[in-house]
């Protein structure tokens, strides 16, 4: 990891690079793979979280009802891990993309808050955030930037707080799905980065872009279902491929026309 991939090494035609760079609206769908190079483990595959931990106990409403102490211990551990980690070049390139495209959204399945820390502003957190706590009684949400201290944490009303994340068997918030679907439908290009694309409705978002006539560009360590319909699939580490792709895009004619006063580009 950390290898400096040369922009010219990317298997992308000049025409495709021009179309990606010349688009007005774009979005990025991210999954756990975008934070892997920050040291945050992914869910599936060898060494993945669901190989080590039982999701039924830790990431379902039933698991929380049965043992909130255990669930909170795990989330506290994850909060500590995530706080220690730093955004990697993939997060920073994505934050930079927001400054290039006229319309741009990050649609993330991650709960780690890394995109915001890297400087992205327009982030739709499809599965919630580990940095928000929600009262189980009245739904009141509070924000935090430090790991919980008392376990289980309590709301001012005395009821228990839970992580404001989406667990298995729970629906995503309607507002979030609507915002993400709208962004996907209006994107002339969607980058799909570091996701196995097996969890819905997130996995349907690139299909919406494709069906609306947009380009789908995948960046992932291995092939997924998205590979079967993507306009390009770049296989490798997101922290190496995205900087190389970004470098190549910044050299295109359309990019230079839009940013004529930016020096050193
Ligand atoms: P997964 O763990 O299912 O998939 C991560 C993907 O990233 C895999 O396809 C890896 O090959 C790829 N990958 C790993 N390291 C990479 C790197 N450095 N660069 C690029 N790609 C890399 O994670 P998600 O797709 O995010 O949901 O999982 C989706 C949802 O399932 C999660 O949000 C979570 C989980 O259960 C809930 O908890 C509700």
PDB file of C-alpha atoms and ligand atoms in Angstrom:
ATOM      1  CA  UNK A   1       0.000   0.000   0.000  1.00  0.00           C
ATOM      2  CA  UNK A   2       1.018   3.642  -0.401  1.00  0.00           C
ATOM      3  CA  UNK A   3       2.473   2.928  -3.859  1.00  0.00           C
ATOM      4  CA  UNK A   4       2.440   5.920  -6.187  1.00  0.00           C
ATOM      5  CA  UNK A   5       0.483   4.633  -9.152  1.00  0.00           C
ATOM      6  CA  UNK A   6       1.240   6.507 -12.344  1.00  0.00           C
ATOM      7  CA  UNK A   7      -1.764   8.271 -13.870  1.00  0.00           C
ATOM      8  CA  UNK A   8      -0.844   6.826 -17.272  1.00  0.00           C
ATOM      9  CA  UNK A   9      -1.034   3.277 -15.861  1.00  0.00           C
ATOM     10  CA  UNK A  10      -4.802   3.448 -15.423  1.00  0.00           C
ATOM     11  CA  UNK A  11      -6.707   1.355 -17.907  1.00  0.00           C
ATOM     12  CA  UNK A  12      -9.009   4.166 -19.116  1.00  0.00           C
ATOM     13  CA  UNK A  13      -9.485   5.562 -22.603  1.00  0.00           C
ATOM     14  CA  UNK A  14      -8.798   9.256 -23.164  1.00  0.00           C
ATOM     15  CA  UNK A  15     -12.408   9.673 -24.269  1.00  0.00           C
ATOM     16  CA  UNK A  16     -13.735   8.241 -20.994  1.00  0.00           C
ATOM     17  CA  UNK A  17     -11.373  10.410 -18.921  1.00  0.00           C
ATOM     18  CA  UNK A  18     -12.634  13.476 -20.828  1.00  0.00           C
ATOM     19  CA  UNK A  19     -16.255  12.543 -20.163  1.00  0.00           C
ATOM     20  CA  UNK A  20     -15.578  11.969 -16.448  1.00  0.00           C
ATOM     21  CA  UNK A  21     -13.692  15.265 -16.108  1.00  0.00           C
ATOM     22  CA  UNK A  22     -16.196  17.212 -18.212  1.00  0.00           C
ATOM     23  CA  UNK A  23     -19.301  16.112 -16.284  1.00  0.00           C
ATOM     24  CA  UNK A  24     -21.317  18.739 -14.424  1.00  0.00           C
ATOM     25  CA  UNK A  25     -22.788  16.468 -11.754  1.00  0.00           C
ATOM     26  CA  UNK A  26     -21.158  13.523 -10.003  1.00  0.00           C
ATOM     27  CA  UNK A  27     -21.418  11.402  -6.907  1.00  0.00           C
ATOM     28  CA  UNK A  28     -19.334   8.821  -5.095  1.00  0.00           C
ATOM     29  CA  UNK A  29     -20.777   5.752  -3.422  1.00  0.00           C
ATOM     30  CA  UNK A  30     -18.342   4.498  -0.807  1.00  0.00           C
ATOM     31  CA  UNK A  31     -18.091   1.408   1.367  1.00  0.00           C
ATOM     32  CA  UNK A  32     -15.719   0.049   3.980  1.00  0.00           C
ATOM     33  CA  UNK A  33     -12.904  -0.390   1.398  1.00  0.00           C
ATOM     34  CA  UNK A  34     -12.377   3.387   1.173  1.00  0.00           C
ATOM     35  CA  UNK A  35     -11.357   3.426   4.849  1.00  0.00           C
ATOM     36  CA  UNK A  36      -9.331   0.181   4.738  1.00  0.00           C
ATOM     37  CA  UNK A  37      -6.070   2.045   4.124  1.00  0.00           C
ATOM     38  CA  UNK A  38      -6.845   4.167   7.191  1.00  0.00           C
ATOM     39  CA  UNK A  39      -6.661   0.933   9.187  1.00  0.00           C
ATOM     40  CA  UNK A  40     -10.414   0.446   9.667  1.00  0.00           C
ATOM     41  CA  UNK A  41     -11.325  -3.157   8.843  1.00  0.00           C
ATOM     42  CA  UNK A  42     -13.884  -4.037   6.161  1.00  0.00           C
ATOM     43  CA  UNK A  43     -16.900  -6.285   6.851  1.00  0.00           C
ATOM     44  CA  UNK A  44     -16.568  -9.132   4.392  1.00  0.00           C
ATOM     45  CA  UNK A  45     -13.744 -11.346   3.225  1.00  0.00           C
ATOM     46  CA  UNK A  46     -10.703 -12.669   5.089  1.00  0.00           C
ATOM     47  CA  UNK A  47     -10.095 -10.702   8.287  1.00  0.00           C
ATOM     48  CA  UNK A  48     -13.416  -8.876   7.844  1.00  0.00           C
ATOM     49  CA  UNK A  49     -15.505  -7.806  10.854  1.00  0.00           C
ATOM     50  CA  UNK A  50     -18.304 -10.327  10.193  1.00  0.00           C
ATOM     51  CA  UNK A  51     -15.786 -13.166  10.189  1.00  0.00           C
ATOM     52  CA  UNK A  52     -14.677 -12.263  13.703  1.00  0.00           C
ATOM     53  CA  UNK A  53     -17.897 -10.990  15.262  1.00  0.00           C
ATOM     54  CA  UNK A  54     -21.508 -12.202  15.247  1.00  0.00           C
ATOM     55  CA  UNK A  55     -23.601  -9.516  13.543  1.00  0.00           C
ATOM     56  CA  UNK A  56     -26.786 -10.940  15.159  1.00  0.00           C
ATOM     57  CA  UNK A  57     -25.459 -10.031  18.594  1.00  0.00           C
ATOM     58  CA  UNK A  58     -23.872  -6.703  17.658  1.00  0.00           C
ATOM     59  CA  UNK A  59     -25.767  -5.176  14.761  1.00  0.00           C
ATOM     60  CA  UNK A  60     -29.467  -6.013  15.147  1.00  0.00           C
ATOM     61  CA  UNK A  61     -32.249  -4.465  17.263  1.00  0.00           C
ATOM     62  CA  UNK A  62     -32.745  -7.886  18.928  1.00  0.00           C
ATOM     63  CA  UNK A  63     -29.066  -8.088  19.866  1.00  0.00           C
ATOM     64  CA  UNK A  64     -29.297  -4.637  21.479  1.00  0.00           C
ATOM     65  CA  UNK A  65     -32.469  -5.544  23.396  1.00  0.00           C
ATOM     66  CA  UNK A  66     -30.837  -8.721  24.710  1.00  0.00           C
ATOM     67  CA  UNK A  67     -27.447  -7.252  25.670  1.00  0.00           C
ATOM     68  CA  UNK A  68     -27.053  -3.460  25.317  1.00  0.00           C
ATOM     69  CA  UNK A  69     -23.891  -3.598  27.441  1.00  0.00           C
ATOM     70  CA  UNK A  70     -22.148  -5.911  24.961  1.00  0.00           C
ATOM     71  CA  UNK A  71     -23.298  -3.892  21.938  1.00  0.00           C
ATOM     72  CA  UNK A  72     -22.080  -0.654  23.500  1.00  0.00           C
ATOM     73  CA  UNK A  73     -18.727  -2.169  24.449  1.00  0.00           C
ATOM     74  CA  UNK A  74     -18.239  -3.056  20.791  1.00  0.00           C
ATOM     75  CA  UNK A  75     -19.298   0.368  19.522  1.00  0.00           C
ATOM     76  CA  UNK A  76     -17.057   2.070  22.098  1.00  0.00           C
ATOM     77  CA  UNK A  77     -14.158  -0.018  20.827  1.00  0.00           C
ATOM     78  CA  UNK A  78     -14.987   0.939  17.237  1.00  0.00           C
ATOM     79  CA  UNK A  79     -15.310   4.629  18.154  1.00  0.00           C
ATOM     80  CA  UNK A  80     -11.836   4.455  19.726  1.00  0.00           C
ATOM     81  CA  UNK A  81     -10.384   2.737  16.637  1.00  0.00           C
ATOM     82  CA  UNK A  82     -11.998   5.248  14.286  1.00  0.00           C
ATOM     83  CA  UNK A  83     -10.828   8.230  16.310  1.00  0.00           C
ATOM     84  CA  UNK A  84      -7.249   6.955  16.176  1.00  0.00           C
ATOM     85  CA  UNK A  85      -7.420   6.512  12.385  1.00  0.00           C
ATOM     86  CA  UNK A  86      -6.881   9.339   9.897  1.00  0.00           C
ATOM     87  CA  UNK A  87      -8.400   9.914   6.452  1.00  0.00           C
ATOM     88  CA  UNK A  88      -6.296   8.480   3.610  1.00  0.00           C
ATOM     89  CA  UNK A  89      -5.593   9.842   0.083  1.00  0.00           C
ATOM     90  CA  UNK A  90      -8.863   8.338  -1.233  1.00  0.00           C
ATOM     91  CA  UNK A  91     -10.919  10.417   1.234  1.00  0.00           C
ATOM     92  CA  UNK A  92      -8.907  13.530   0.314  1.00  0.00           C
ATOM     93  CA  UNK A  93      -9.347  13.076  -3.441  1.00  0.00           C
ATOM     94  CA  UNK A  94     -13.102  12.643  -2.906  1.00  0.00           C
ATOM     95  CA  UNK A  95     -13.156  15.877  -0.878  1.00  0.00           C
ATOM     96  CA  UNK A  96     -11.272  17.609  -3.706  1.00  0.00           C
ATOM     97  CA  UNK A  97     -13.776  16.335  -6.284  1.00  0.00           C
ATOM     98  CA  UNK A  98     -16.493  18.324  -4.523  1.00  0.00           C
ATOM     99  CA  UNK A  99     -14.672  21.502  -5.509  1.00  0.00           C
ATOM    100  CA  UNK A 100     -14.520  20.472  -9.171  1.00  0.00           C
ATOM    101  CA  UNK A 101     -18.069  19.307  -9.934  1.00  0.00           C
ATOM    102  CA  UNK A 102     -20.955  21.774  -9.903  1.00  0.00           C
ATOM    103  CA  UNK A 103     -23.139  19.186  -8.197  1.00  0.00           C
ATOM    104  CA  UNK A 104     -21.511  16.570  -6.032  1.00  0.00           C
ATOM    105  CA  UNK A 105     -22.539  14.193  -3.242  1.00  0.00           C
ATOM    106  CA  UNK A 106     -20.766  11.534  -1.260  1.00  0.00           C
ATOM    107  CA  UNK A 107     -23.158   8.661  -0.588  1.00  0.00           C
ATOM    108  CA  UNK A 108     -21.461   6.590   2.070  1.00  0.00           C
ATOM    109  CA  UNK A 109     -22.334   3.334   3.762  1.00  0.00           C
ATOM    110  CA  UNK A 110     -19.620   4.049   6.316  1.00  0.00           C
ATOM    111  CA  UNK A 111     -20.406   5.286   9.805  1.00  0.00           C
ATOM    112  CA  UNK A 112     -16.840   6.409  10.582  1.00  0.00           C
ATOM    113  CA  UNK A 113     -17.134  10.125   9.698  1.00  0.00           C
ATOM    114  CA  UNK A 114     -13.890   9.993   7.639  1.00  0.00           C
ATOM    115  CA  UNK A 115     -15.289  11.855   4.621  1.00  0.00           C
ATOM    116  CA  UNK A 116     -16.280  14.817   6.779  1.00  0.00           C
ATOM    117  CA  UNK A 117     -12.879  14.761   8.476  1.00  0.00           C
ATOM    118  CA  UNK A 118     -11.194  14.866   5.040  1.00  0.00           C
ATOM    119  CA  UNK A 119     -13.227  17.963   4.125  1.00  0.00           C
ATOM    120  CA  UNK A 120     -16.272  16.652   2.241  1.00  0.00           C
ATOM    121  CA  UNK A 121     -19.335  18.784   2.951  1.00  0.00           C
ATOM    122  CA  UNK A 122     -22.172  17.140   1.065  1.00  0.00           C
ATOM    123  CA  UNK A 123     -22.201  13.674   2.632  1.00  0.00           C
ATOM    124  CA  UNK A 124     -25.252  11.417   2.788  1.00  0.00           C
ATOM    125  CA  UNK A 125     -24.670   8.850   5.540  1.00  0.00           C
ATOM    126  CA  UNK A 126     -26.805   5.956   4.355  1.00  0.00           C
ATOM    127  CA  UNK A 127     -26.216   3.797   7.427  1.00  0.00           C
ATOM    128  CA  UNK A 128     -25.991   6.569  10.024  1.00  0.00           C
ATOM    129  CA  UNK A 129     -22.993   7.637  12.068  1.00  0.00           C
ATOM    130  CA  UNK A 130     -21.119   6.206  15.007  1.00  0.00           C
ATOM    131  CA  UNK A 131     -20.706   9.813  16.175  1.00  0.00           C
ATOM    132  CA  UNK A 132     -24.436  10.248  16.801  1.00  0.00           C
ATOM    133  CA  UNK A 133     -26.414   8.717  19.674  1.00  0.00           C
ATOM    134  CA  UNK A 134     -30.192   8.309  19.635  1.00  0.00           C
ATOM    135  CA  UNK A 135     -32.592   8.043  22.560  1.00  0.00           C
ATOM    136  CA  UNK A 136     -34.480   4.740  22.387  1.00  0.00           C
ATOM    137  CA  UNK A 137     -37.577   6.408  23.892  1.00  0.00           C
ATOM    138  CA  UNK A 138     -38.096   9.705  22.059  1.00  0.00           C
ATOM    139  CA  UNK A 139     -35.596   9.413  19.167  1.00  0.00           C
ATOM    140  CA  UNK A 140     -33.693  12.556  20.223  1.00  0.00           C
ATOM    141  CA  UNK A 141     -30.284  12.564  18.499  1.00  0.00           C
ATOM    142  CA  UNK A 142     -27.097  13.939  20.055  1.00  0.00           C
ATOM    143  CA  UNK A 143     -23.746  14.410  18.347  1.00  0.00           C
ATOM    144  CA  UNK A 144     -20.389  13.551  19.878  1.00  0.00           C
ATOM    145  CA  UNK A 145     -16.786  13.595  18.711  1.00  0.00           C
ATOM    146  CA  UNK A 146     -15.371  11.464  21.498  1.00  0.00           C
ATOM    147  CA  UNK A 147     -16.019   7.819  22.394  1.00  0.00           C
ATOM    148  CA  UNK A 148     -18.746   7.167  24.960  1.00  0.00           C
ATOM    149  CA  UNK A 149     -17.500   6.934  28.546  1.00  0.00           C
ATOM    150  CA  UNK A 150     -20.387   5.434  30.538  1.00  0.00           C
ATOM    151  CA  UNK A 151     -21.807   2.219  29.156  1.00  0.00           C
ATOM    152  CA  UNK A 152     -24.650   2.147  28.277  1.00  0.00           C
ATOM    153  CA  UNK A 153     -24.901   5.914  27.792  1.00  0.00           C
ATOM    154  CA  UNK A 154     -28.111   7.546  28.991  1.00  0.00           C
ATOM    155  CA  UNK A 155     -30.256  10.340  27.565  1.00  0.00           C
ATOM    156  CA  UNK A 156     -31.179  13.375  29.710  1.00  0.00           C
ATOM    157  CA  UNK A 157     -34.622  11.753  30.067  1.00  0.00           C
ATOM    158  CA  UNK A 158     -33.023   8.731  31.756  1.00  0.00           C
ATOM    159  CA  UNK A 159     -33.642   6.298  28.874  1.00  0.00           C
ATOM    160  CA  UNK A 160     -30.867   4.458  27.121  1.00  0.00           C
ATOM    161  CA  UNK A 161     -29.101   5.885  24.076  1.00  0.00           C
ATOM    162  CA  UNK A 162     -28.227   3.675  21.102  1.00  0.00           C
ATOM    163  CA  UNK A 163     -25.792   4.313  18.245  1.00  0.00           C
ATOM    164  CA  UNK A 164     -27.623   6.241  15.492  1.00  0.00           C
ATOM    165  CA  UNK A 165     -26.708   3.634  12.892  1.00  0.00           C
ATOM    166  CA  UNK A 166     -28.756   1.298  10.730  1.00  0.00           C
ATOM    167  CA  UNK A 167     -28.735  -2.287  11.961  1.00  0.00           C
ATOM    168  CA  UNK A 168     -29.641  -5.416  10.030  1.00  0.00           C
ATOM    169  CA  UNK A 169     -33.413  -5.686   9.684  1.00  0.00           C
ATOM    170  CA  UNK A 170     -33.905  -1.920  10.060  1.00  0.00           C
ATOM    171  CA  UNK A 171     -34.975   0.384   7.236  1.00  0.00           C
ATOM    172  CA  UNK A 172     -32.857   3.338   6.151  1.00  0.00           C
ATOM    173  CA  UNK A 173     -34.343   6.766   6.827  1.00  0.00           C
ATOM    174  CA  UNK A 174     -36.719   7.753   4.007  1.00  0.00           C
ATOM    175  CA  UNK A 175     -35.135  11.211   3.681  1.00  0.00           C
ATOM    176  CA  UNK A 176     -31.699   9.664   3.282  1.00  0.00           C
ATOM    177  CA  UNK A 177     -32.861   7.189   0.622  1.00  0.00           C
ATOM    178  CA  UNK A 178     -34.644   9.975  -1.247  1.00  0.00           C
ATOM    179  CA  UNK A 179     -31.606  12.289  -1.172  1.00  0.00           C
ATOM    180  CA  UNK A 180     -29.282   9.483  -2.304  1.00  0.00           C
ATOM    181  CA  UNK A 181     -31.605   8.323  -5.090  1.00  0.00           C
ATOM    182  CA  UNK A 182     -31.999  11.881  -6.344  1.00  0.00           C
ATOM    183  CA  UNK A 183     -28.220  12.347  -6.406  1.00  0.00           C
ATOM    184  CA  UNK A 184     -27.751   9.007  -8.188  1.00  0.00           C
ATOM    185  CA  UNK A 185     -30.361   9.835 -10.835  1.00  0.00           C
ATOM    186  CA  UNK A 186     -28.874  13.246 -11.603  1.00  0.00           C
ATOM    187  CA  UNK A 187     -25.227  12.120 -11.639  1.00  0.00           C
ATOM    188  CA  UNK A 188     -23.538  12.160 -15.033  1.00  0.00           C
ATOM    189  CA  UNK A 189     -20.877  10.042 -13.382  1.00  0.00           C
ATOM    190  CA  UNK A 190     -20.871   7.923 -10.244  1.00  0.00           C
ATOM    191  CA  UNK A 191     -17.649   6.564  -8.732  1.00  0.00           C
ATOM    192  CA  UNK A 192     -18.276   3.372  -6.742  1.00  0.00           C
ATOM    193  CA  UNK A 193     -15.404   2.965  -4.301  1.00  0.00           C
ATOM    194  CA  UNK A 194     -14.554   0.124  -1.912  1.00  0.00           C
ATOM    195  CA  UNK A 195     -17.891  -1.605  -1.600  1.00  0.00           C
ATOM    196  CA  UNK A 196     -18.846  -5.238  -2.145  1.00  0.00           C
ATOM    197  CA  UNK A 197     -22.218  -3.860  -3.332  1.00  0.00           C
ATOM    198  CA  UNK A 198     -24.238  -6.618  -1.727  1.00  0.00           C
ATOM    199  CA  UNK A 199     -26.249  -4.534   0.748  1.00  0.00           C
ATOM    200  CA  UNK A 200     -29.386  -2.834  -0.553  1.00  0.00           C
ATOM    201  CA  UNK A 201     -30.658  -0.174  -1.098  1.00  0.00           C
ATOM    202  CA  UNK A 202     -27.085   1.237  -1.332  1.00  0.00           C
ATOM    203  CA  UNK A 203     -26.162  -1.306  -4.019  1.00  0.00           C
ATOM    204  CA  UNK A 204     -29.048  -0.066  -6.193  1.00  0.00           C
ATOM    205  CA  UNK A 205     -27.676   3.491  -6.395  1.00  0.00           C
ATOM    206  CA  UNK A 206     -25.154   2.889  -9.230  1.00  0.00           C
ATOM    207  CA  UNK A 207     -27.894   1.024 -11.099  1.00  0.00           C
ATOM    208  CA  UNK A 208     -30.049   4.168 -10.844  1.00  0.00           C
ATOM    209  CA  UNK A 209     -27.176   6.242 -12.289  1.00  0.00           C
ATOM    210  CA  UNK A 210     -26.617   3.746 -15.089  1.00  0.00           C
ATOM    211  CA  UNK A 211     -30.348   3.583 -15.928  1.00  0.00           C
ATOM    212  CA  UNK A 212     -30.481   7.389 -15.989  1.00  0.00           C
ATOM    213  CA  UNK A 213     -27.737   7.482 -18.636  1.00  0.00           C
ATOM    214  CA  UNK A 214     -24.797   8.234 -16.301  1.00  0.00           C
ATOM    215  CA  UNK A 215     -21.359   6.652 -16.275  1.00  0.00           C
ATOM    216  CA  UNK A 216     -20.401   4.208 -13.509  1.00  0.00           C
ATOM    217  CA  UNK A 217     -16.703   3.993 -12.621  1.00  0.00           C
ATOM    218  CA  UNK A 218     -15.770   1.343 -10.083  1.00  0.00           C
ATOM    219  CA  UNK A 219     -12.654   1.421  -7.893  1.00  0.00           C
ATOM    220  CA  UNK A 220     -12.321  -1.747  -5.819  1.00  0.00           C
ATOM    221  CA  UNK A 221      -9.799  -4.316  -4.667  1.00  0.00           C
ATOM    222  CA  UNK A 222     -11.696  -7.132  -6.407  1.00  0.00           C
ATOM    223  CA  UNK A 223     -14.546  -7.607  -8.900  1.00  0.00           C
ATOM    224  CA  UNK A 224     -18.139  -7.208  -7.641  1.00  0.00           C
ATOM    225  CA  UNK A 225     -21.594  -7.224  -9.229  1.00  0.00           C
ATOM    226  CA  UNK A 226     -20.961  -3.593 -10.224  1.00  0.00           C
ATOM    227  CA  UNK A 227     -18.087  -4.812 -12.441  1.00  0.00           C
ATOM    228  CA  UNK A 228     -20.631  -6.481 -14.733  1.00  0.00           C
ATOM    229  CA  UNK A 229     -22.235  -3.175 -15.765  1.00  0.00           C
ATOM    230  CA  UNK A 230     -19.650  -0.477 -14.917  1.00  0.00           C
ATOM    231  CA  UNK A 231     -18.222   1.621 -17.758  1.00  0.00           C
ATOM    232  CA  UNK A 232     -14.803   1.038 -16.207  1.00  0.00           C
ATOM    233  CA  UNK A 233     -13.587  -1.033 -13.275  1.00  0.00           C
ATOM    234  CA  UNK A 234     -10.234  -0.084 -11.818  1.00  0.00           C
ATOM    235  CA  UNK A 235      -8.999  -2.876  -9.587  1.00  0.00           C
ATOM    236  CA  UNK A 236      -6.654  -2.050  -6.721  1.00  0.00           C
ATOM    237  CA  UNK A 237      -6.392   0.094  -3.614  1.00  0.00           C
ATOM    238  CA  UNK A 238      -8.589   3.179  -3.530  1.00  0.00           C
ATOM    239  CA  UNK A 239      -5.807   5.217  -1.882  1.00  0.00           C
ATOM    240  CA  UNK A 240      -3.599   4.578  -4.920  1.00  0.00           C
ATOM    241  CA  UNK A 241      -6.109   4.532  -7.776  1.00  0.00           C
ATOM    242  CA  UNK A 242      -8.134   7.639  -6.894  1.00  0.00           C
ATOM    243  CA  UNK A 243      -5.094   9.972  -6.702  1.00  0.00           C
ATOM    244  CA  UNK A 244      -3.859   8.609 -10.065  1.00  0.00           C
ATOM    245  CA  UNK A 245      -7.314   9.022 -11.619  1.00  0.00           C
ATOM    246  CA  UNK A 246      -7.634  12.534 -10.222  1.00  0.00           C
ATOM    247  CA  UNK A 247      -4.195  13.479 -11.580  1.00  0.00           C
ATOM    248  CA  UNK A 248      -5.181  12.189 -15.006  1.00  0.00           C
ATOM    249  CA  UNK A 249      -8.520  14.042 -14.937  1.00  0.00           C
ATOM    250  CA  UNK A 250      -6.878  17.303 -13.970  1.00  0.00           C
ATOM    251  CA  UNK A 251      -4.769  17.167 -17.119  1.00  0.00           C
ATOM    252  CA  UNK A 252      -7.750  17.003 -19.479  1.00  0.00           C
ATOM    253  CA  UNK A 253      -8.725  19.853 -21.733  1.00  0.00           C
ATOM    254  CA  UNK A 254     -12.222  20.196 -20.241  1.00  0.00           C
ATOM    255  CA  UNK A 255     -10.793  20.486 -16.742  1.00  0.00           C
ATOM    256  CA  UNK A 256      -8.314  23.195 -17.788  1.00  0.00           C
ATOM    257  CA  UNK A 257     -11.101  25.140 -19.521  1.00  0.00           C
ATOM    258  CA  UNK A 258     -13.187  25.144 -16.357  1.00  0.00           C
ATOM    259  CA  UNK A 259     -10.297  26.111 -14.106  1.00  0.00           C
ATOM    260  CA  UNK A 260      -8.174  28.431 -16.276  1.00  0.00           C
ATOM    261  CA  UNK A 261      -6.806  30.434 -13.346  1.00  0.00           C
ATOM    262  CA  UNK A 262      -5.652  27.591 -11.165  1.00  0.00           C
ATOM    263  CA  UNK A 263      -1.852  27.543 -11.180  1.00  0.00           C
ATOM    264  CA  UNK A 264       0.362  24.426 -11.236  1.00  0.00           C
ATOM    265  CA  UNK A 265      -2.382  22.192 -12.663  1.00  0.00           C
TER     266      UNK A 265
HETATM  267  P1  LIG B   1     -17.579  -4.899   2.554  1.00  0.00           P
HETATM  268  O1  LIG B   1     -16.648  -5.318   3.618  1.00  0.00           O
HETATM  269  O2  LIG B   1     -18.727  -5.801   2.243  1.00  0.00           O
HETATM  270  O3  LIG B   1     -16.791  -4.667   1.192  1.00  0.00           O
HETATM  271  C1  LIG B   1     -15.606  -3.919   1.125  1.00  0.00           C
HETATM  272  C2  LIG B   1     -15.090  -3.956  -0.304  1.00  0.00           C
HETATM  273  O4  LIG B   1     -13.951  -3.124  -0.369  1.00  0.00           O
HETATM  274  C3  LIG B   1     -14.664  -5.348  -0.786  1.00  0.00           C
HETATM  275  O5  LIG B   1     -15.198  -5.577  -2.087  1.00  0.00           O
HETATM  276  C4  LIG B   1     -13.131  -5.267  -0.823  1.00  0.00           C
HETATM  277  O6  LIG B   1     -12.571  -6.020  -1.882  1.00  0.00           O
HETATM  278  C5  LIG B   1     -12.927  -3.786  -1.089  1.00  0.00           C
HETATM  279  N1  LIG B   1     -11.647  -3.257  -0.572  1.00  0.00           N
HETATM  280  C6  LIG B   1     -10.931  -3.630   0.520  1.00  0.00           C
HETATM  281  N2  LIG B   1      -9.859  -2.842   0.690  1.00  0.00           N
HETATM  282  C7  LIG B   1      -9.879  -1.942  -0.325  1.00  0.00           C
HETATM  283  C8  LIG B   1      -9.041  -0.859  -0.711  1.00  0.00           C
HETATM  284  N3  LIG B   1      -7.953  -0.513  -0.008  1.00  0.00           N
HETATM  285  N4  LIG B   1      -9.380  -0.151  -1.821  1.00  0.00           N
HETATM  286  C9  LIG B   1     -10.469  -0.483  -2.538  1.00  0.00           C
HETATM  287  N5  LIG B   1     -11.295  -1.492  -2.231  1.00  0.00           N
HETATM  288  C10 LIG B   1     -11.022  -2.208  -1.134  1.00  0.00           C
HETATM  289  O7  LIG B   1     -18.083  -3.425   2.952  1.00  0.00           O
HETATM  290  P2  LIG B   1     -19.351  -2.612   2.426  1.00  0.00           P
HETATM  291  O8  LIG B   1     -19.577  -2.840   0.989  1.00  0.00           O
HETATM  292  O9  LIG B   1     -19.182  -1.225   2.916  1.00  0.00           O
HETATM  293  O10 LIG B   1     -23.817  -2.359   6.929  1.00  0.00           O
HETATM  294  O11 LIG B   1     -20.533  -3.289   3.254  1.00  0.00           O
HETATM  295  C11 LIG B   1     -21.818  -2.768   3.124  1.00  0.00           C
HETATM  296  C12 LIG B   1     -22.532  -2.809   4.451  1.00  0.00           C
HETATM  297  O12 LIG B   1     -22.485  -4.131   4.995  1.00  0.00           O
HETATM  298  C13 LIG B   1     -21.900  -1.968   5.551  1.00  0.00           C
HETATM  299  O13 LIG B   1     -22.295  -0.614   5.518  1.00  0.00           O
HETATM  300  C14 LIG B   1     -22.404  -2.635   6.806  1.00  0.00           C
HETATM  301  C15 LIG B   1     -22.119  -4.060   6.386  1.00  0.00           C
HETATM  302  O14 LIG B   1     -22.754  -5.051   7.063  1.00  0.00           O
HETATM  303  C16 LIG B   1     -24.419  -2.363   8.116  1.00  0.00           C
HETATM  304  O15 LIG B   1     -23.830  -2.573   9.148  1.00  0.00           O
HETATM  305  C17 LIG B   1     -25.885  -2.070   8.037  1.00  0.00           C
END
